[in-house]
Each structure stands twice: as C-alpha cells, then as structure tokens.
Coordinates of C-alpha atoms and ligand atoms in Angstrom, one line a residue:
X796 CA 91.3 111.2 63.5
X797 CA 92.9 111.6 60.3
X798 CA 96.2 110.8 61.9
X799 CA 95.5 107.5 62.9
X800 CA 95.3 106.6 59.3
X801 CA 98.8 107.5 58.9
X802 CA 100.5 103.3 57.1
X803 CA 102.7 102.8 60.0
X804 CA 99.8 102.7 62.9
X805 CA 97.0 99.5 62.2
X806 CA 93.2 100.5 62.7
X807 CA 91.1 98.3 63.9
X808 CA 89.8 95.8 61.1
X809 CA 86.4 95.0 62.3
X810 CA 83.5 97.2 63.7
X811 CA 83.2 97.5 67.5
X812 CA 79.7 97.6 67.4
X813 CA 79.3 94.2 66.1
X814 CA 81.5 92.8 69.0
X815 CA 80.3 90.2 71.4
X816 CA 81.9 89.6 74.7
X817 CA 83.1 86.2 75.3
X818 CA 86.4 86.4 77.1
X819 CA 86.8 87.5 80.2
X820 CA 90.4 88.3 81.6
X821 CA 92.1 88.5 84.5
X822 CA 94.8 91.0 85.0
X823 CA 94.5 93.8 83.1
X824 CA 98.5 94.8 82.9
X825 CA 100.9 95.9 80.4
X826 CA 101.7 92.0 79.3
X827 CA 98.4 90.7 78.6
X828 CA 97.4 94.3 76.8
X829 CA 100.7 94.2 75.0
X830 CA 100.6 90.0 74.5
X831 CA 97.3 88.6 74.2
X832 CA 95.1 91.7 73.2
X833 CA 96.9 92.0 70.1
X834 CA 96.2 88.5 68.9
X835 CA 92.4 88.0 70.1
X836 CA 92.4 91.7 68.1
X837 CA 93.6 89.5 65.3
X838 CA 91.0 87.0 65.8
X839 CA 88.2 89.7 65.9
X840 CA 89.5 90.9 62.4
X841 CA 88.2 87.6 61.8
X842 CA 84.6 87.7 63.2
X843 CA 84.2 90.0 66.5
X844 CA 83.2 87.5 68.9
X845 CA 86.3 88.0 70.9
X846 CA 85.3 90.7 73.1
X847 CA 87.1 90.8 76.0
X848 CA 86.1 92.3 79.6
X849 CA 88.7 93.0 81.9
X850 CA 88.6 92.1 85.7
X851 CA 91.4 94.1 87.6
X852 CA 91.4 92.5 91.2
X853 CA 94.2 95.0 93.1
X854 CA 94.3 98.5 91.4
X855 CA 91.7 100.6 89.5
X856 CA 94.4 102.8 87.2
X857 CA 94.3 100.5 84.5
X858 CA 90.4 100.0 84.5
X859 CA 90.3 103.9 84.4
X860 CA 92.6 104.8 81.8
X861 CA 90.7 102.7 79.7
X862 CA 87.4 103.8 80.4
X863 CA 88.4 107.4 79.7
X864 CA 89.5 106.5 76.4
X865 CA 86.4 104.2 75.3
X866 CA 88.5 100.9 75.7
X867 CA 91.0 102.1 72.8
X868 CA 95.2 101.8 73.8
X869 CA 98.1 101.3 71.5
X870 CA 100.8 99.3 70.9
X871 CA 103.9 100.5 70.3
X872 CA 106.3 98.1 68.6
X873 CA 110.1 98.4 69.4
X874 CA 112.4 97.3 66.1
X875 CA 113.1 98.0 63.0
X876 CA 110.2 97.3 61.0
X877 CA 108.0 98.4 64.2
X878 CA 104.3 99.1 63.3
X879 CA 102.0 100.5 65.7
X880 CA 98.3 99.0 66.6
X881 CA 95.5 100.3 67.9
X882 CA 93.3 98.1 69.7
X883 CA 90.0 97.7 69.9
X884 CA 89.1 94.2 71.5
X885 CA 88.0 95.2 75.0
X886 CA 84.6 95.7 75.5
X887 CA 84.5 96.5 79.2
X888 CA 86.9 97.1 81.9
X889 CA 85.6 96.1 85.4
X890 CA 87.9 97.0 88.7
X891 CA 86.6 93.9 91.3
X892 CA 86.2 95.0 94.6
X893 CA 82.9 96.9 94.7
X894 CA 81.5 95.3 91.8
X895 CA 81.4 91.6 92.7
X896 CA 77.9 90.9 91.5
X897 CA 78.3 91.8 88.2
X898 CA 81.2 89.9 88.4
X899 CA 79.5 87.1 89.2
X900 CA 76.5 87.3 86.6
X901 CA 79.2 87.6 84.0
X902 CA 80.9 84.6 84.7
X903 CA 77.7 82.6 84.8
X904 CA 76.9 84.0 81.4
X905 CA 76.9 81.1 79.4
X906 CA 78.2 83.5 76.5
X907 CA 81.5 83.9 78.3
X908 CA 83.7 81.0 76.9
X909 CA 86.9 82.0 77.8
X910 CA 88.9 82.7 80.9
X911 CA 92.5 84.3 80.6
X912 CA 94.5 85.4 83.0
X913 CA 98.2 87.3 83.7
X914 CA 97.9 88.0 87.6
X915 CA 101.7 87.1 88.2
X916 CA 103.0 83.6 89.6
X917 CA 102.1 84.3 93.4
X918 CA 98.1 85.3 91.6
X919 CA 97.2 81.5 91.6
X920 CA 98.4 80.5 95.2
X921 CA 100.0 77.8 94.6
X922 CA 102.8 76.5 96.1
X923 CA 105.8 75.6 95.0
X924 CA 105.2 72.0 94.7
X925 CA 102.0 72.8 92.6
X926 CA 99.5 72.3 95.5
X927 CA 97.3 75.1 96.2
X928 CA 98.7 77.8 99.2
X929 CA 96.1 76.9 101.8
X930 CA 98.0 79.4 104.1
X931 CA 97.6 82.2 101.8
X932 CA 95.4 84.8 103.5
X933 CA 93.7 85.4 100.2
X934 CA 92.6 81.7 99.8
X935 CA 92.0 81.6 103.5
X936 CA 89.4 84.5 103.3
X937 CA 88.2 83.5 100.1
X938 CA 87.4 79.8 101.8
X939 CA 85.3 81.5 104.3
X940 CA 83.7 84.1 102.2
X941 CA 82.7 82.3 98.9
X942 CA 80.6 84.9 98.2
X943 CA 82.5 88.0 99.0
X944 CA 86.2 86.6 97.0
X945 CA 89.7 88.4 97.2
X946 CA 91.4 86.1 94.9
X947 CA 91.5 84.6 91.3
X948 CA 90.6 81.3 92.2
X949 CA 87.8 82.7 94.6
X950 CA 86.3 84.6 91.7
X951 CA 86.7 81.9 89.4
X952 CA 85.2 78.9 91.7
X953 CA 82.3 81.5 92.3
X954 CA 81.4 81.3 88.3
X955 CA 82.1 77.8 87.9
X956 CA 79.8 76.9 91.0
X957 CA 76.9 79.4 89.1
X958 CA 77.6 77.2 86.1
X959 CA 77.9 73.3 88.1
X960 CA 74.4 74.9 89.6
X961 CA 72.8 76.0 86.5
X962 CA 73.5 73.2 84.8
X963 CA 75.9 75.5 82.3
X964 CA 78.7 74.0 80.7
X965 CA 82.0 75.2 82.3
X966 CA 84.1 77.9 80.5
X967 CA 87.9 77.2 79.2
X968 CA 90.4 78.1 81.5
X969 CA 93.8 79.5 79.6
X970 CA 96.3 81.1 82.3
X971 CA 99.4 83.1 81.1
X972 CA 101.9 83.5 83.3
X973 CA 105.1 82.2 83.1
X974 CA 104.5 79.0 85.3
X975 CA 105.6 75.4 84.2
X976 CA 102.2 73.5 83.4
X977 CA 100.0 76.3 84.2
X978 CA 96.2 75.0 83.0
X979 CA 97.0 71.3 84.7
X980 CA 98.6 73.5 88.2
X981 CA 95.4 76.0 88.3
X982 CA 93.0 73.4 87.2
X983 CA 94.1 70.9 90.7
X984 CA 94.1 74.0 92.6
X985 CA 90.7 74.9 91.5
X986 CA 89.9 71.2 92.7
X987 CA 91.3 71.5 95.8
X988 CA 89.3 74.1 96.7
X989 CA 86.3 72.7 95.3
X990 CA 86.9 69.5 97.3
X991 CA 86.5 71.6 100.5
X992 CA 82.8 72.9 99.0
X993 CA 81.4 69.9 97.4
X994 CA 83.0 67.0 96.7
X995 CA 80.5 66.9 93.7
X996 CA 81.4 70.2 92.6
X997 CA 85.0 69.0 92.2
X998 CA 84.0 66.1 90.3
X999 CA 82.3 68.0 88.2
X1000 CA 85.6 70.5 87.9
X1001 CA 87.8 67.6 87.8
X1002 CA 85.6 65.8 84.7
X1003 CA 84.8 69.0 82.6
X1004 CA 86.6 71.7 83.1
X1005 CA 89.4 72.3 80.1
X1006 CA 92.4 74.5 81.0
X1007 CA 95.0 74.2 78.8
X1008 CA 98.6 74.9 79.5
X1009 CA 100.3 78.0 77.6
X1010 CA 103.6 79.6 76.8
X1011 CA 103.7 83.4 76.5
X1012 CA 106.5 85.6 75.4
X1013 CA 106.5 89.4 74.5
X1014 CA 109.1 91.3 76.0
X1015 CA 107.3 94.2 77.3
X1016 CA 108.9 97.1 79.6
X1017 CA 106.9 98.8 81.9
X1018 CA 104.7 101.6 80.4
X1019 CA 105.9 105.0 81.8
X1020 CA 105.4 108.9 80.8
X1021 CA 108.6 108.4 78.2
X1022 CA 105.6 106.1 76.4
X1023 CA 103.0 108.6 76.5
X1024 CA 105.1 111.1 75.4
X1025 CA 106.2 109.5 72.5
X1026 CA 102.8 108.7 71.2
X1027 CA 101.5 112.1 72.1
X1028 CA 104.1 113.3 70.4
X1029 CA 104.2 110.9 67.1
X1030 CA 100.2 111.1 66.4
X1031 CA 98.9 114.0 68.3
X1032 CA 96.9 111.9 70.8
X1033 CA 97.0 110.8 74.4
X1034 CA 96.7 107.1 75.6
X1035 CA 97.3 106.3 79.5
X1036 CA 97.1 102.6 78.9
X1037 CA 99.4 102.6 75.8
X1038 CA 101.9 99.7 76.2
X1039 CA 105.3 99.3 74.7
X1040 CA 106.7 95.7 73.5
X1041 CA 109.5 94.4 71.2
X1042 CA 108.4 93.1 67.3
X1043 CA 108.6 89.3 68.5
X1044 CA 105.9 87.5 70.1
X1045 CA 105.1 83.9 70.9
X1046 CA 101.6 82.3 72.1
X1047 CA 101.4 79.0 72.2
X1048 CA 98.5 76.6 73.6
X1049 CA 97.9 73.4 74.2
X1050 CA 95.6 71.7 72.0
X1051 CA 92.2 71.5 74.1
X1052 CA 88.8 70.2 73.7
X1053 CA 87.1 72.9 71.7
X1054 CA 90.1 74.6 70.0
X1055 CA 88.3 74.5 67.1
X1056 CA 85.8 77.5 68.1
X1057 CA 88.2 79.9 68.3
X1058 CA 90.6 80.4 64.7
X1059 CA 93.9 80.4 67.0
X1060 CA 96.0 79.2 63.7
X1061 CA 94.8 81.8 61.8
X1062 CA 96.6 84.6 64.2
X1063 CA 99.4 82.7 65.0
X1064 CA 99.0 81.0 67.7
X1065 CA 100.5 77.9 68.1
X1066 CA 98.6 74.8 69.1
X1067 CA 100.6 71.9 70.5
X1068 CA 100.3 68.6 72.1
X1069 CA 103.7 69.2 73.3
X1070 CA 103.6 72.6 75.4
X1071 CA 106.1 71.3 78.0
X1072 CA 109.0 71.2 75.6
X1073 CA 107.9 75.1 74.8
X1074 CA 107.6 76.4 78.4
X1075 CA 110.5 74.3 79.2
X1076 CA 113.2 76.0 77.1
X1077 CA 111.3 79.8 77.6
X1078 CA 111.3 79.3 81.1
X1079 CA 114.8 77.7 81.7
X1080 CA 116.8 80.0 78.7
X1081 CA 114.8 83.2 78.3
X1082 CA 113.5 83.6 82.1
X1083 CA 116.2 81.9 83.8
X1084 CA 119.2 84.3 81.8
X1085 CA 116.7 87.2 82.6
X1086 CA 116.5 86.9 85.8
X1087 CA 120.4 85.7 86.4
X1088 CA 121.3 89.3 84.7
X1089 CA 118.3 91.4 86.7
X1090 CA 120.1 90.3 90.2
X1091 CA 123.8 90.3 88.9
X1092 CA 123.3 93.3 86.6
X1093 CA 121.8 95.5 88.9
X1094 CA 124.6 94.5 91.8
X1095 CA 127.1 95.8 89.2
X1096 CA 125.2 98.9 88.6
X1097 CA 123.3 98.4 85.4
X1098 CA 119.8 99.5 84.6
X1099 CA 118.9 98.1 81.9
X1100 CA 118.7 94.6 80.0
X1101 CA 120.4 96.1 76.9
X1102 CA 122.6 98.0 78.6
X1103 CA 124.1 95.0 80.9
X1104 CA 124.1 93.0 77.8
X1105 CA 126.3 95.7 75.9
X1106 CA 129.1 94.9 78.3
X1107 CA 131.2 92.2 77.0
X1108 CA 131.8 90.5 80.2
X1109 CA 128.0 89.9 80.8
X1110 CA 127.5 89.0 77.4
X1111 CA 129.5 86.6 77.4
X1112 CA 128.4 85.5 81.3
X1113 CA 124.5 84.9 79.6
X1114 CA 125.7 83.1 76.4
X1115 CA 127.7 80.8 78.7
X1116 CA 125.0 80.6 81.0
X1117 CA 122.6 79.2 78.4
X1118 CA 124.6 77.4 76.5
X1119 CA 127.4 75.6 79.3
X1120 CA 124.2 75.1 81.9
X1121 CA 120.7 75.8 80.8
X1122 CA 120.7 73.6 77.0
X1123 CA 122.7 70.5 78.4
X1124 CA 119.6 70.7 81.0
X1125 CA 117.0 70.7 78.8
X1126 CA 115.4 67.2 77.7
X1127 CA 112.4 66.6 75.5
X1128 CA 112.4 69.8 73.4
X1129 CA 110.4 68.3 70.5
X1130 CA 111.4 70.0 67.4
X1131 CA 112.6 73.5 68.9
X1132 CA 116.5 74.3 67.1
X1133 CA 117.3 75.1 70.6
X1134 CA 120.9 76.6 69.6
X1135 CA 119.3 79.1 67.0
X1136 CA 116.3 79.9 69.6
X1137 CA 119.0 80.9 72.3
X1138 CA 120.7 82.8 69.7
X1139 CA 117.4 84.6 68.9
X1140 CA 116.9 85.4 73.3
X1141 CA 120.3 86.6 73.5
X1142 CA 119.8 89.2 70.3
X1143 CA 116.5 90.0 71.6
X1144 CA 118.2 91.0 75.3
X1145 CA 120.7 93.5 73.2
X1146 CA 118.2 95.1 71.3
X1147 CA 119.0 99.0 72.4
X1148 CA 115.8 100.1 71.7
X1149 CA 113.9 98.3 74.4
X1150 CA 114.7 99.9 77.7
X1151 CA 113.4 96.8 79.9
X1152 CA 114.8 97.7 83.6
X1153 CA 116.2 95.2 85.5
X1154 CA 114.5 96.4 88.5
X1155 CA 111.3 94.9 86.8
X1156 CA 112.6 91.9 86.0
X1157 CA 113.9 91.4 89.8
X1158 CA 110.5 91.6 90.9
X1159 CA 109.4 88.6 92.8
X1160 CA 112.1 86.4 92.8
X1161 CA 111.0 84.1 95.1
X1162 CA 107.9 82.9 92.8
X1163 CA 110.5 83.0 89.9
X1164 CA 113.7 81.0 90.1
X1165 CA 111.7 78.2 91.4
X1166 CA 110.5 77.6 87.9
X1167 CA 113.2 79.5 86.0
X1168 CA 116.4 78.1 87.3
X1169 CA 116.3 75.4 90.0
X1170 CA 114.9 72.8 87.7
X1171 CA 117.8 73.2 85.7
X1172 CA 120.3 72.9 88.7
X1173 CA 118.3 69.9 89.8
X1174 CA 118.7 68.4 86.2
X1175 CA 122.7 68.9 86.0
X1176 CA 123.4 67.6 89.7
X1177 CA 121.4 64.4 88.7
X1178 CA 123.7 64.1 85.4
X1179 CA 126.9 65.6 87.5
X1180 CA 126.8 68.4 84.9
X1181 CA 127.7 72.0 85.1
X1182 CA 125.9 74.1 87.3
X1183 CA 128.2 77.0 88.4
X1184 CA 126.2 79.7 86.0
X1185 CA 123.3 78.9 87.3
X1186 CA 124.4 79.2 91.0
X1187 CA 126.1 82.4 90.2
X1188 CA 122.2 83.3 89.5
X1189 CA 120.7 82.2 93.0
X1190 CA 123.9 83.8 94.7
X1191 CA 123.0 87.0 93.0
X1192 CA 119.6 87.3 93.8
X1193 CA 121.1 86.7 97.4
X1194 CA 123.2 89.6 96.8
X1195 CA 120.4 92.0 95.6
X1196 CA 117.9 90.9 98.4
X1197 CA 120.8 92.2 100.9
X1198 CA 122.0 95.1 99.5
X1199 CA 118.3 96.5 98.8
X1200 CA 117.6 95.7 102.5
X1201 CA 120.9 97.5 103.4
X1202 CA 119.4 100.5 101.1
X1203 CA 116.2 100.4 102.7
X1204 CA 114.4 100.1 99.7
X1205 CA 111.3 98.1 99.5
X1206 CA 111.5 94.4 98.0
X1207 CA 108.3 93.5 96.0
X1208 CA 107.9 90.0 96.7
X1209 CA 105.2 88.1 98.7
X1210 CA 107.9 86.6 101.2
X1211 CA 109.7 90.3 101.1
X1212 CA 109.6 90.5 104.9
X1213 CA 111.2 87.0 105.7
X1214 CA 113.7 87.9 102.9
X1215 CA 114.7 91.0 104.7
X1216 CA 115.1 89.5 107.8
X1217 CA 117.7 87.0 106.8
X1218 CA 119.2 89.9 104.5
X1219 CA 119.8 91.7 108.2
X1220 CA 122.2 89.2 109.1
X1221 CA 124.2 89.4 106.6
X1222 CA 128.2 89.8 107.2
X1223 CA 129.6 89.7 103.4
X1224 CA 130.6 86.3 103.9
X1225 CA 129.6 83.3 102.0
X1226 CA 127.9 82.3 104.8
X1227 CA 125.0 85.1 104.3
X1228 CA 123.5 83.1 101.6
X1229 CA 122.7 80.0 104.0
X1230 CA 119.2 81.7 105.4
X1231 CA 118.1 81.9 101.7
X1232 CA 118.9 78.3 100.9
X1233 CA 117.1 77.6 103.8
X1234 CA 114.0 78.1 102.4
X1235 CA 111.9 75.5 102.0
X1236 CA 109.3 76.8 100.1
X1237 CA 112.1 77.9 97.3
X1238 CA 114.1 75.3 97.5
X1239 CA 112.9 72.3 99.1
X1240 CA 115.0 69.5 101.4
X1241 CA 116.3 68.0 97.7
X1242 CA 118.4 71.3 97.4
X1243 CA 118.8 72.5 100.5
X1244 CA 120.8 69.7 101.6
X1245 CA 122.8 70.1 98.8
X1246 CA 126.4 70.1 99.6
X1247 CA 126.9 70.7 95.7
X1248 CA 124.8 72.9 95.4
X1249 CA 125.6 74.8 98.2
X1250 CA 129.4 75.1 97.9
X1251 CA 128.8 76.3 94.2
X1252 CA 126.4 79.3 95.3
X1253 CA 129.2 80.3 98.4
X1254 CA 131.6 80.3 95.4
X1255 CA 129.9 82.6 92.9
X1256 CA 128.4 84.5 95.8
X1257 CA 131.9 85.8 97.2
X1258 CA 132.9 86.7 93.8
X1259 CA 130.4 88.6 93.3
X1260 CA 131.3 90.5 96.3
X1261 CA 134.6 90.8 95.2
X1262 CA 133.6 92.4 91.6
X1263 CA 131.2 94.9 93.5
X1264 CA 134.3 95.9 95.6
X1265 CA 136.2 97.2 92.4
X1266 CA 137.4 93.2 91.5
X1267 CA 138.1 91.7 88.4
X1268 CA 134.8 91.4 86.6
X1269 CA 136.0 89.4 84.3
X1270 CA 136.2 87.2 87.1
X1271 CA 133.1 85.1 86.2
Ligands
CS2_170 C1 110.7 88.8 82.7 C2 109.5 88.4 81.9 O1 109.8 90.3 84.3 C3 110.2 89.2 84.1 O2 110.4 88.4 85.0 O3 111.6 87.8 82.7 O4 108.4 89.2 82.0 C4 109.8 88.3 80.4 O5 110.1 89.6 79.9 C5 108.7 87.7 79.6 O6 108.4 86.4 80.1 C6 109.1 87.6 78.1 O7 108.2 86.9 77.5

C-alpha cells in the first residue's frame, strides 16, 4: 500500500491492534463517518481506547461495505488545502435486526462508556414539544417487546436496564443530530419510558445517567459512485463507505460529569457550559438558510447548494435571510461574533467544490423547520420584528411538498402521506398552504393561529408561484 503513503492522504497514527472498544454508535451514515469518526480517530492517535462499534438499526449497506474492507474508509476533504484521511477507529460494524443479543451483551459491557448517535431527528421519537412520540409505532412495539426493540431508545433502555440490574454504572449518552437540547430531550424520553417499566429504573436514569447536549457541523454530501470514482481513481483503491465533506468542522459538547476521561480538547472539540447559544445560532443561521434555499431552490430549478447560491438573486435572498430575520432573533449567543460566523455559513454554501444537493437537504422537513426556523419566527412576532424571509421558507417547503406530489415523486418524511394529502388539494392559490399550517405537530396552536404569521406565508407563497411561472425573481 505504498500509495497510501502518498503526504496528501493521513494514515492512521496508532496501531489497530492495540484498540479497545468503548463507544458504541448509533447510525452508521455518511455524517457521523465523515463528523465524528474523524475526531475519536484523533483521540485514538492519542491512546486507542476509542474503538467504536457501529449499530445500523434500518439498512445493512453500510455495515457491509465496511466489513469487506476490514473497517477502513476515507475521507475526502473538499477545499483548498483538502487532505485526505483514512480511518481506522471502527472496531466492529453490527447491522441490528438479527443480532439483538450481541447487541445487548455489548451494551451491558461495562467497558462500553460511550453512546453516540446520528439516526436523524424523527430517530429519537420525540415530539415536537420534546416529550417522547408515544404514538410512534416504533416506541409502541418497542413498549411491548422490551426484549425484541425496533428503535434507539428501545435498544438503549434494554442496556441501561442490564446495567440498573447489574448494578453497572450507566454509560454517557452524546446524541448528534441537529436537535435543540438533544442529551436533556433524549435523556426525558429515555425517562418516560422507563417510568412505564419501573418507576425505580427511571429514578435511577433520571439520577445518573449523563447525556450531554451537542452541536455538530460538517457539511457532508451524500456519498455516490462520482466519490468512489474519484478515490479509485486518485490512489488506485476501492472504498464503498468512503465519505466526502468540506475542510470545516465543528463539535462541540457540553461539559459533563466525566469529560475528563476522554482528551476532547486535545482534538478539538469544544467543551461548553453554554451549548444552547452554539446550537442556537447553527440551527437557526446554518440549518434554517439551508433548508429555506433546499425548498425555494429546488422550486426554481436548482440542484445544488453552490449552484443556487451562485445566483445573485438567492444570494442575496440567504444573506438577507440571516442577517434581516435570523440574527435580530438570536438572544444569548455567549461569545460567538455572530456577523463573522454568518459570513463564514454563507462562504461555505458557495463553495463550488461541494456538490451538496438540495434534494438532500429537503429531506424531512417536517422534523426540521420545527427547530430550524419557527423558533425564530416565534421570537420576531413576540418583538414585532421581521419575519417575511423566514416565511418565504415555510411557504417554500409548501411549495415543494406540492409540486413533488403533483410529480408523483416520493416525499421522504415520516408524515410524507398526510403531507401528500393536503398537497392534493392544492389550487395555486394562497390558500393551499392553510392544510400545512394546520399542523399541529409542526406548528402548534401558538402559530397556527397566527394571523401574522399566516398572512406573511400567503404572501411569499404566491410569489413564489409567480417566479416559478416565468415572474420577476428578483421579486423576493
Ligand atoms: C443539512 C445538514 O441535510 C440537512 O438538513 O442542513 O445536514 C447540514 O449540512 C449539517 O447540519 C451541517 O453541519
């Protein structure tokens, strides 16, 4: 392997034999191999007692890439001073379904420490008021078949009720998806449940389980066969569960009980007391501007995040999007320059080289602008601010959920069928958007009620309509 040797791709800088499994993860996909496998890699460089295994709960692809290549995958960087890395931190790959008990056995291992996870928002369940789904038919099933789990939290509540039994000190829960408060959100649902088992076992949950609340960021397209190419092509070797990102990345943690056994600091990581001012301005400027420009971008026939943002017009749309709606929002931010940090997002979204498709991005919206831009809304409308970008946003993920009805093309989101059906009705009027802001579960009685609100969406919806039809664009 003479090539991998070549300055611009990073070995692995600590022997694989020496390394000892102690995290386990959730989710197996593209962010958390492109995100967090890079910097636990970093931490093993340190002393390999980082080992991760890796629990995939819905498809086995991932889980067999890896195993035919030993656990080994790249990362390719996307910038100018882009290095490749091989990684080397996984020491197993697990898909869940028919291996439950050794599932089980490792999460009662009392040398498992660690619990990560990037199964999406809808993963955990939880609603959007932060209560866990008890209508979910995951959770449902799970409730009645605590031994035989579907879900996260079913898995999860199986090893921390081995532990509470075995007398073994729970292990650190760290989720990372992109949900507002996500240890304290998963730790009450992982109570809730508990309650219904044992109201014991979720005192004992409640009192020593430690799930800190994180802030990822990695902007990190979808792997396809333009990615394997590319590295077959640059070093000569294959790698099915490569992964593709852009140079900048952010992890940041909340300082925990018992950050100290892991060297976070020393990789990068950030550790904060003050996570919510982090996840707020990610959440509300990054996510919220990403997913405004998915829906609108894709209605005007973009593909791309860099290639929407390489027309003026939308440009502009995001920078005034952020800075005339999202920053006056944003309260408590701590120490973040928030001004230079949007800056930073809205080069990021124009870098050419990362061909991040909107399509992707679209994905799910109704587990997204829930925490990405209706707290934002709900801020300005208490301070009578600004909030006709950020309707132009919900009026364009309207829009999208419509026409990819009208196209018969399937919706990937959990409430994808409900969607669809108030999509049927829709007339191109300003009324079509009234089913969608009927939604309790997105937008609760505070917002649907709205007359604000409301009027504002009509508004930005119809000129969107207008723009499709050959309009001004500029029109925004
Ligand atoms: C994106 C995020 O797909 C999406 O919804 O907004 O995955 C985004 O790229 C990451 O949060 C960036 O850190």
């Amino acid at each position: 392997m003479s090539i991998l040797s070549q300055s611009h791709i990073k070995t692995p800088a600590f022997n694989r034999n020496n390394l000892k499994a102690s995290i386990v993860h959730f989710g197996p996909g593209a962010f958390h191999r492109a995100h967090q496998c890079y910097y636990i890699d970093l931490l093993n460089a340190i002393t390999p007692d980082f080992g991760i295994v890796e629990i995939a709960l819905n498809s086995e692809d991932t889980i067999k890439s890896l195993e035919n290549q030993d656990n080994l995958f790249t990362i390719k960087e996307l910038g100018e001073n882009s290095k490749n890395h091989i990684i080397a931190s996984i020491k197993d790959a697990i898909y869940a379904p028919p291996n439950k008990s050794k599932i089980f056995d490792l999460l009662q291992n009392p040398e498992i420490k660690i619990i990560t996870s990037t199964i999406t928002e809808k993963g955990y369940c939880i609603k959007n008021d932060g209560k866990l789904d008890w209508d979910n038919e995951g959770i449902k099933h799970d409730l009645e078949n605590l031994d035989n789990p579907r879900t996260y939290i079913g898995y999860v509540i199986n090893g921390l009720l081995r532990r509470y039994k075995n007398a073994t000190p729970p292990f650190v829960i760290i989720p990372c998806d992109n949900l507002s408060e996500n240890g304290k959100k998963v730790k009450n649902a992982l109570c809730d449940f508990a309650q219904k088992i044992d109201t014991d076992f979720a005192k004992y949950i409640m009192d020593n389980l430690v799930a800190p609340s994180t802030m990822v960021d990695s902007i990190t397209p979808k792997s396809d066969n333009a990615l394997f190419s590319q590295i077959e092509d640059e070093y000569g070797y294959k790698d099915n569960a490569a992964v593709w990102r852009e140079e900048f990345t952010q992890w940041v943690i909340e300082t925990y009980d018992g950050h100290k056994n892991v060297p976070w600091e020393k990789v990068g990581v950030i550790l904060t007391d003050n996570v919510a001012a982090f996840e707020q301005v990610k959440l509300r400027i990054l996510n919220g501007a990403h997913s405004t420009l998915a829906y609108l971008g894709w209605c005007l026939g973009f593909e791309t995040v860099a290639q929407a943002m390489a027309n003026p017009m939308l440009e502009k749309l995001v920078h005034d999007l952020i800075f005339k709606n999202i920053i006056p929002s944003l309260k408590n931010v701590g120490n973040i320059d928030v001004t230079t940090y949007a800056n930073d997002i809205i080069a990021r979204f124009k870098n050419p080289v990362v061909q991040h498709k909107l399509a992707q991005i679209a994905w799910d919206g109704s587990q997204k602008i829930g925490f990405r831009l209706l707290p934002s809304i709900r801020q300005n409308l208490k301070d009578n601010a600004n909030i006709s970008y950020l309707s132009l946003g919900i009026a364009a993920w309207c829009r999208f959920i419509i026409r990819m009805t009208r196209q018969g093309k399937e919706i990937t989101d959990p409430m994808a069928k409900i969607l669809m059906e108030i999509a049927k009705k829709a007339k191109d009027k300003a009324n079509d958007i009234d089913g969608f802001l009927s939604l309790e579960m997105i937008f609760d009685a505070d917002l649907e009620k709205n007359q604000t609100f409301i009027n504002e969406v009509k508004q930005q919806y119809n000129k969107i309509i207008k723009a499709e039809n050959g309009g001004n664009i500029e029109a925004f």
